[in-house]
C-alpha positions as a printed NumPy array, in Angstrom:
array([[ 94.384,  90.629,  70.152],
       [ 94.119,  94.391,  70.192],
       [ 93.044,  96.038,  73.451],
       [ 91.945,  99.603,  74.475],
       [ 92.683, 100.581,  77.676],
       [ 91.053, 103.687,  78.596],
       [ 92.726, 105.383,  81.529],
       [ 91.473, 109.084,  82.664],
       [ 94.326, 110.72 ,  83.231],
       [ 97.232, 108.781,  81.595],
       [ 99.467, 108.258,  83.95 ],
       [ 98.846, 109.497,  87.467],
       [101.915, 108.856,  89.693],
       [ 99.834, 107.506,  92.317],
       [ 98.684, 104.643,  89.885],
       [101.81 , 103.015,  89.143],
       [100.689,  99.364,  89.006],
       [ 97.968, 100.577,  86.447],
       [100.795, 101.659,  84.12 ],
       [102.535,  98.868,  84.697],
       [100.196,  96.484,  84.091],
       [ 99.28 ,  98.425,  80.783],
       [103.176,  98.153,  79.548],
       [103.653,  94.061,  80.798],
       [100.154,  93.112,  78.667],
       [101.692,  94.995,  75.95 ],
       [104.904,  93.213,  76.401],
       [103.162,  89.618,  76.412],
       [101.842,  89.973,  73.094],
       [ 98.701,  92.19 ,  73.078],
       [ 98.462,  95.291,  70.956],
       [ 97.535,  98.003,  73.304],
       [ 96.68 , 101.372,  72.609],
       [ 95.668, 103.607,  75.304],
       [ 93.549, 106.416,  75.556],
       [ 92.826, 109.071,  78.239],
       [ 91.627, 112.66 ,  79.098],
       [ 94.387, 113.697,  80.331],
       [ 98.106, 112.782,  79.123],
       [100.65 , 113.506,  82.108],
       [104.027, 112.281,  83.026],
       [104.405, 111.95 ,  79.556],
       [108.972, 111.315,  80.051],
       [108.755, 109.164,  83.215],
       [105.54 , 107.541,  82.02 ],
       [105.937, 106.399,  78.252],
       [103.783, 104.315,  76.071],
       [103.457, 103.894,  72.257],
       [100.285, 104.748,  71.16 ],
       [ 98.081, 107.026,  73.376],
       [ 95.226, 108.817,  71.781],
       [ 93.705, 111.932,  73.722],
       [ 89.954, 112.767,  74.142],
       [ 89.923, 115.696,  76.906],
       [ 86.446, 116.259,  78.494],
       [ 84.991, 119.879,  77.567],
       [ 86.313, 122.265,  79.431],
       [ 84.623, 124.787,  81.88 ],
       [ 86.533, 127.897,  83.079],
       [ 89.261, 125.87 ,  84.889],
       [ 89.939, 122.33 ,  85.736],
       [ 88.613, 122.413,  88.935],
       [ 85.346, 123.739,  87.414],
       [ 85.035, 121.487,  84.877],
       [ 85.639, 118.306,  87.41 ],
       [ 82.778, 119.668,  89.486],
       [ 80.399, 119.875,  86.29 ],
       [ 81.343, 116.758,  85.154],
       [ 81.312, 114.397,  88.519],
       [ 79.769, 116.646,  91.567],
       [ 76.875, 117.507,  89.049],
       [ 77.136, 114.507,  86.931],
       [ 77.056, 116.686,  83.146],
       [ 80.104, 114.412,  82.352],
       [ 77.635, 112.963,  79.064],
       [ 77.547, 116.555,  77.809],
       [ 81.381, 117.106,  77.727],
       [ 82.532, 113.885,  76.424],
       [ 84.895, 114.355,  72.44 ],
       [ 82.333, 111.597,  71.095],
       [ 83.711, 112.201,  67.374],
       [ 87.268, 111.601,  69.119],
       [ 86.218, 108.198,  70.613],
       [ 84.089, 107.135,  67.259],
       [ 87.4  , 108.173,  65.161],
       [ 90.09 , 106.211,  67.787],
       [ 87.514, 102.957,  67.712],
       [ 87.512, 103.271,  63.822],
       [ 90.888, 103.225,  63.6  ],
       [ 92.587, 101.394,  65.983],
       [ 89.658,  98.635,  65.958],
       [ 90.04 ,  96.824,  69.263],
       [ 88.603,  93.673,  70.407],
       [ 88.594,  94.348,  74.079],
       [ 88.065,  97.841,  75.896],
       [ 90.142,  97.448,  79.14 ],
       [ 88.379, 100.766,  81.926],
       [ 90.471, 101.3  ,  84.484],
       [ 88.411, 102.867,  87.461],
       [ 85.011, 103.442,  87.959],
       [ 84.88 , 106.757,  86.086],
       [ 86.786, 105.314,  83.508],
       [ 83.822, 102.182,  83.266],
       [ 81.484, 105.43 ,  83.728],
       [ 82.345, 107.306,  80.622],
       [ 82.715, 104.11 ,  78.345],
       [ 79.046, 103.449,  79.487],
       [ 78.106, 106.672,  77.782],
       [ 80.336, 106.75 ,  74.981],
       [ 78.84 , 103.052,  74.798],
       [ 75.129, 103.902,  75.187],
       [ 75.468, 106.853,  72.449],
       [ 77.405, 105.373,  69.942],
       [ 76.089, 101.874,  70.27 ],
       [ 78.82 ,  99.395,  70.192],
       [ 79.016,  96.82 ,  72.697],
       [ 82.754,  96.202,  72.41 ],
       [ 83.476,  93.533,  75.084],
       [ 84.602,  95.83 ,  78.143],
       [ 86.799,  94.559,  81.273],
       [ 86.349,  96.804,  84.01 ],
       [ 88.815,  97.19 ,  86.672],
       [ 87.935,  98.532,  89.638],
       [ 90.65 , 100.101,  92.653],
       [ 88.904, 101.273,  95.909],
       [ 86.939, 104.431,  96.379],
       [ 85.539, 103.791,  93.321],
       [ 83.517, 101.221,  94.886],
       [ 83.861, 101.957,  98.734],
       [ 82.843, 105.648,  98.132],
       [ 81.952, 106.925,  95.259],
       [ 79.055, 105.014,  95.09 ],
       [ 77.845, 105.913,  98.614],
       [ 78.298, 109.722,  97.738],
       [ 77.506, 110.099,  94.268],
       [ 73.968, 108.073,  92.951],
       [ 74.446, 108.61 ,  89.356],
       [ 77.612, 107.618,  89.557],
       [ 75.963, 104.338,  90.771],
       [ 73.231, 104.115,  88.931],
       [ 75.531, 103.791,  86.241],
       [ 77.84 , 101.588,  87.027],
       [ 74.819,  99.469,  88.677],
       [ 73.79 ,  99.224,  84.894],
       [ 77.114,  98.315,  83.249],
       [ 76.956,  95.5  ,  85.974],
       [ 73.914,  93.981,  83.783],
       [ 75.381,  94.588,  80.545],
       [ 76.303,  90.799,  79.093],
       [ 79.854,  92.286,  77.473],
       [ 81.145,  92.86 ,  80.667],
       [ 83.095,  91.465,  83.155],
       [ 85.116,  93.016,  86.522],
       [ 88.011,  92.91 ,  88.147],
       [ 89.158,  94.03 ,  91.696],
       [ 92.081,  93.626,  93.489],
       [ 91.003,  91.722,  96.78 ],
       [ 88.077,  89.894,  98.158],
       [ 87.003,  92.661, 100.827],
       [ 86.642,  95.219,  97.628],
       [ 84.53 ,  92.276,  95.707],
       [ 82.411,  92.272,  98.407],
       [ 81.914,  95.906,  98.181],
       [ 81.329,  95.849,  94.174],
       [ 78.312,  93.385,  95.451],
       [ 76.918,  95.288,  98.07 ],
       [ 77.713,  98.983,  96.664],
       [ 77.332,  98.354,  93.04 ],
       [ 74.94 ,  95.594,  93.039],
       [ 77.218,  93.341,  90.894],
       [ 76.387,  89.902,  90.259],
       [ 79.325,  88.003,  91.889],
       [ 80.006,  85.256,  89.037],
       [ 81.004,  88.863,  86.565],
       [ 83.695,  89.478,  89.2  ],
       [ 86.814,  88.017,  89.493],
       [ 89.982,  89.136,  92.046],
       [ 92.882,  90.502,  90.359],
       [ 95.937,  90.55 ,  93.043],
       [ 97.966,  94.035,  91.818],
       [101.437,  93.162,  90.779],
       [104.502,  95.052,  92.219],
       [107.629,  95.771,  90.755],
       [110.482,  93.594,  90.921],
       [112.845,  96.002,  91.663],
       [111.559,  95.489,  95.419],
       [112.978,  92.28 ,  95.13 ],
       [115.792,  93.43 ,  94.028],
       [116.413,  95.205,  97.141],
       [117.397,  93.596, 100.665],
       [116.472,  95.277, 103.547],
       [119.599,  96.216, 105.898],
       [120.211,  93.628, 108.529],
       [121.705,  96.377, 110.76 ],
       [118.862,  96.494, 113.645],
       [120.679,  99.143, 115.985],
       [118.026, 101.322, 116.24 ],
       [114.285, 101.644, 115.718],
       [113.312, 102.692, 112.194],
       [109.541, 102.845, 110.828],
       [108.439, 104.643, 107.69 ],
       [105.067, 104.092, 105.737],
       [104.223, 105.886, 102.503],
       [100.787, 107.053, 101.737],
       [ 98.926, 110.225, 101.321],
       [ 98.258, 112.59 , 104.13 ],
       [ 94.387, 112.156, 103.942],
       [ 91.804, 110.713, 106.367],
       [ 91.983, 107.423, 105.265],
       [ 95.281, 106.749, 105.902],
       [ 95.564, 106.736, 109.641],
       [ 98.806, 108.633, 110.258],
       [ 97.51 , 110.92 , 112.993],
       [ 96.994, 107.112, 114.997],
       [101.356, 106.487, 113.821],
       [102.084, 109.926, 115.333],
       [100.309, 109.129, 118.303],
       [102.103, 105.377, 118.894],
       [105.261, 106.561, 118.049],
       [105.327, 109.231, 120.889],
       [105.165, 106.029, 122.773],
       [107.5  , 103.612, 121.036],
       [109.813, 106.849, 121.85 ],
       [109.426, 106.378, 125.786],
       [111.315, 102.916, 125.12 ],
       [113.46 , 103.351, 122.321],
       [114.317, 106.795, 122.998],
       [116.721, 107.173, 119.499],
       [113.98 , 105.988, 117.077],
       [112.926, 107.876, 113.858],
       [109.945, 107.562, 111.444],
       [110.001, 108.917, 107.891],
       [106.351, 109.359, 106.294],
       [106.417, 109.403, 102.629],
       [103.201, 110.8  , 100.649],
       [102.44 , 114.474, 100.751],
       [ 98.484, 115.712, 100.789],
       [ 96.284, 118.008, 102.582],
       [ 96.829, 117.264, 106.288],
       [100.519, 117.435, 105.817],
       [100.247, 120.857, 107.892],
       [ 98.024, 119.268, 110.256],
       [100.664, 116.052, 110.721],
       [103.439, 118.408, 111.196],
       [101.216, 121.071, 114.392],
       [100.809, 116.891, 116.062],
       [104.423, 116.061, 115.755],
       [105.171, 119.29 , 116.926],
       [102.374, 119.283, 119.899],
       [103.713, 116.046, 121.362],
       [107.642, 117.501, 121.239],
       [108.955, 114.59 , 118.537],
       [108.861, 116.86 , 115.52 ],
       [112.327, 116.478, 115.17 ],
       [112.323, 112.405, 115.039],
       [110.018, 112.731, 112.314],
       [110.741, 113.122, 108.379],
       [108.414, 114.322, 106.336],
       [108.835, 113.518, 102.409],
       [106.497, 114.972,  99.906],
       [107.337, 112.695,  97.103],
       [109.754, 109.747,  96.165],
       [110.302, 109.1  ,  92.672],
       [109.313, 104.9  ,  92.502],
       [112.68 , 103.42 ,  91.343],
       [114.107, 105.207,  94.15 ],
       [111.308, 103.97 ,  96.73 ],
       [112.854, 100.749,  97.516],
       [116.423, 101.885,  98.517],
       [114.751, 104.262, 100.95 ],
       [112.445, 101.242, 102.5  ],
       [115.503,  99.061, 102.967],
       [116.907, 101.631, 105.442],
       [114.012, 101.106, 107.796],
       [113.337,  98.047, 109.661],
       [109.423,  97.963, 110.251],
       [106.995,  99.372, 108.343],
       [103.229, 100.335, 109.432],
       [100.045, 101.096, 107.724],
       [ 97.55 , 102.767, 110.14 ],
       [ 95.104, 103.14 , 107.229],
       [ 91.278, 103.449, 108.833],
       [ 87.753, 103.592, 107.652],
       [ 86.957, 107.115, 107.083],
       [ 83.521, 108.116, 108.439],
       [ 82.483, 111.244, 106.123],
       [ 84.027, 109.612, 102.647],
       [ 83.951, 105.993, 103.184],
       [ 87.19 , 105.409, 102.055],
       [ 88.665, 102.043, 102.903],
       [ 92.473, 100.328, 102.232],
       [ 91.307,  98.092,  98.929],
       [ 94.316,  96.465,  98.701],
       [ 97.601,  98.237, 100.471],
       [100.557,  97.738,  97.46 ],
       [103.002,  99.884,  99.793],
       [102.655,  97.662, 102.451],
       [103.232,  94.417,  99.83 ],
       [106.596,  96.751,  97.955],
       [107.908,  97.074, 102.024],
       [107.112,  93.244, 102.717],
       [108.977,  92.647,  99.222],
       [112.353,  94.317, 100.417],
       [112.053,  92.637, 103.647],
       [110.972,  94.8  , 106.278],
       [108.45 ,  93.679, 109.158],
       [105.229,  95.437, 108.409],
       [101.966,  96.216, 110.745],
       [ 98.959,  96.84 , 109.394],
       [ 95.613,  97.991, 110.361],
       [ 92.153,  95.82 , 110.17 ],
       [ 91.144,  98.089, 107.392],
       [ 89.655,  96.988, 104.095],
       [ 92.025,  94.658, 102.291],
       [ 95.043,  94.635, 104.568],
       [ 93.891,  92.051, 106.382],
       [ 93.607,  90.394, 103.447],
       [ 97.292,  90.539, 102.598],
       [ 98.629,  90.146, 105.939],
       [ 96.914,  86.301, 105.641],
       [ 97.812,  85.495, 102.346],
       [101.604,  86.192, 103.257],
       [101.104,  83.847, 106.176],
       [104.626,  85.151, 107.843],
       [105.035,  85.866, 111.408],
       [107.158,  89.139, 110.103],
       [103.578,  91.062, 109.66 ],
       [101.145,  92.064, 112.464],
       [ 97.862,  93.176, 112.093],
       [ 96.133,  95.755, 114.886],
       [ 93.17 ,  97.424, 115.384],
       [ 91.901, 100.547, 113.36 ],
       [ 92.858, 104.017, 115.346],
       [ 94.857, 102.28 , 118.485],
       [ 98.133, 103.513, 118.662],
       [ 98.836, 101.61 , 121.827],
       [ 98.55 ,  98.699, 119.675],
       [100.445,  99.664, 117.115],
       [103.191, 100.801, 119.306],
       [102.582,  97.363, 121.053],
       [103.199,  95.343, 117.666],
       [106.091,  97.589, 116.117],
       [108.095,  96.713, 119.34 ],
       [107.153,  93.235, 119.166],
       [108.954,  92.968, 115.792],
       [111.498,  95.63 , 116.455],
       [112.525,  93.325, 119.501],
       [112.609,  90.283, 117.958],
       [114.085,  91.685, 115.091],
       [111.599,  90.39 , 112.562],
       [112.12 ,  90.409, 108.868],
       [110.549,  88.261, 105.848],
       [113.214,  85.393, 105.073],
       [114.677,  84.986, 101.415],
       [111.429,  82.362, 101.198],
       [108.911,  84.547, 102.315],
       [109.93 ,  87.261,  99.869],
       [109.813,  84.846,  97.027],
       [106.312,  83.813,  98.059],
       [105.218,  87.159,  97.727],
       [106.589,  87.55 ,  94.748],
       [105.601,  84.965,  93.372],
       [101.672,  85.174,  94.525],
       [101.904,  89.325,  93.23 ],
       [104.038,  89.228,  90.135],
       [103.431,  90.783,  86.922],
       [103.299,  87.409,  85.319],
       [100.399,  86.853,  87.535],
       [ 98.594,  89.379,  87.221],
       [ 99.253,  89.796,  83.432],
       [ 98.173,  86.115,  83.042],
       [ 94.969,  86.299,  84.887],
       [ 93.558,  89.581,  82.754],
       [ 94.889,  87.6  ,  79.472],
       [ 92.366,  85.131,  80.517],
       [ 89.327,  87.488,  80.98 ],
       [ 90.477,  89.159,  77.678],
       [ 90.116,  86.   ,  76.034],
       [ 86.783,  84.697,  77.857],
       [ 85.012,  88.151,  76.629],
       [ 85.707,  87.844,  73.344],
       [ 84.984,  83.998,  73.107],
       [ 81.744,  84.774,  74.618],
       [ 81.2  ,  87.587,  72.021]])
């Protein structure tokens, strides 16, 4: 089978488990080519064959974004001869979009050139939590790929299939949930039994969405009892300066570490030398943005550490199908109750047994996951 995964911007170092789900279908036996706007992390990110088809530019690439999603012109700066020419060649029987805008420029490409190549769609989060509240071309068009018979979707939880229904007005029988895999090398790593002192870190972006203002806030109190405690926040983003003025407001700027970036392989070391992890992640009011899925909080359960999570989007999700006592869930933007549940496990020194990491491993492993879009591959092109 010969599949053509078209990816954006080829590879973004926020979308890990997209790459790696590109390079374990390859490895299982399917031909893969992949092609993209935009090729980046081209060392740290390899891959074969990768065809490019940038969008026309406009002035600068901030310009040419706003023309082609803010004022939806994206049809009139798509390389169509590029696409025709890399579907000539390579031939595939499956197109494999991942994201939304991915799905939306294949629907184009699709509707100009004609060619009905069976298409699975996977879908992330704020492509179908936001996107489609904010932008209603965007949704008009993906509301009409939804009808298309060549086409089926994936998303990685239940809560974000719900969404594709109610957003996107999928038909639910086209839809099927796709768990995202995590890398085994957070297996690999055991979290450090040493419990001296309290440690919390959580990695995410410093954006709206993902709640850290609500950490800051509970671990000014966490501090009143355990008085040596540190937290490390991994992610980098635009209220980084903003994080920093709060930390510095309530006095416990110097408790807190701030780390712009982590390269991945190196990620799980640094989780194993905290013993709870939190994700405040929240709904956020002007974009819509929800927690789809939460893989940091599933690579922090995989090395071991107790983990609390919010009641936001598909965390809650993952906290039950772990079904361990090592992971609380608390209420969105309630940092007494996050302070509440991080002592809770701090105290009783929770951690996921050797069993409970398998589990997770086992229920989000590549092999999963690579098995499961195998079987939609073949499905579409039976049904052809």
């Amino acid at each position: 089978m010969k599949v053509l995964h078209y990816i954006p911007s080829f590879s973004v170092t926020t979308e890990t488990f997209i790459y790696d789900q590109v390079v374990a279908l390859e490895r299982s036996g399917v031909e893969s080519a992949v092609l993209t706007a935009k090729r980046l992390n081209v060392h740290s990110r390899p891959f074969d064959k990768v065809y490019t088809a940038p969008i026309k530019s406009i002035i600068n690439p901030r310009i040419t974004q706003a023309f082609a999603l803010r004022l939806q012109l994206l049809p009139f700066m798509i390389d169509y001869k590029t696409w025709a020419r890399v579907i000539e060649e390579f031939k595939p029987d499956v197109i494999h979009c991942h994201t939304g805008n991915a799905v939306k420029t294949w629907m184009h490409v699709n509707d100009k050139l004609g060619f009905n190549i069976p298409t699975l769609a996977s879908l992330h989060g704020s492509d179908v939590n936001s996107e489609p509240l904010i932008r209603p071309k965007y949704r008009a068009v993906l509301e009409e790929a939804g009808k298309k018979p060549f086409i089926k979707w994936t998303v990685p939880s239940a809560f974000l299939k719900q969404k594709c229904m109610l957003n996107l007005g999928t038909p639910e029988n086209k839809i099927s949930v796709v768990h995202n895999a995590f890398n085994p090398i957070f297996l690999a790593e055991q979290q450090k039994k040493a419990l001296d002192e309290l440690r919390i870190i959580s990695v995410g972006r410093f954006i709206g969405c993902k709640g850290h203002t609500f950490l800051i806030d509970a671990f000014s109190l966490l501090l009143n009892r355990y008085p040596n405690a540190t937290l490390t926040l991994v992610g980098g983003g635009e209220l980084e300066s903003q994080l920093k003025a709060q930390a510095e407001a309530l006095n416990i700027d110097q408790k807190i570490t701030f780390i712009e970036q982590v390269q991945h392989a190196q990620l799980p070391k640094l989780l194993a030398s905290h013993n709870v992890y939190v994700q405040p992640s929240i709904r956020d009011e002007i974009t819509f943005q929800e927690e789809s899925f939460g893989v940091a909080a599933l690579e922090a359960m995989a090395v071991g550490l107790a983990t609390v999570v919010s009641e936001c989007g598909g965390l809650t999700e993952l906290a039950t199908l772990t079904d361990t006592n090592a992971v609380a869930v608390v209420p969105q933007k309630d940092a007494s109750a996050i302070a509440t549940a991080v002592g809770q496990l701090f105290d009783r020194q929770a951690c996921l047994s050797s069993f409970e990491r398998d589990k997770v491993g086992a229920l989000f492993s590549s092999q999963t996951n690579t098995s499961a879009i195998l079987t939609l591959f073949n499905q579409l092109v039976s049904e052809k």
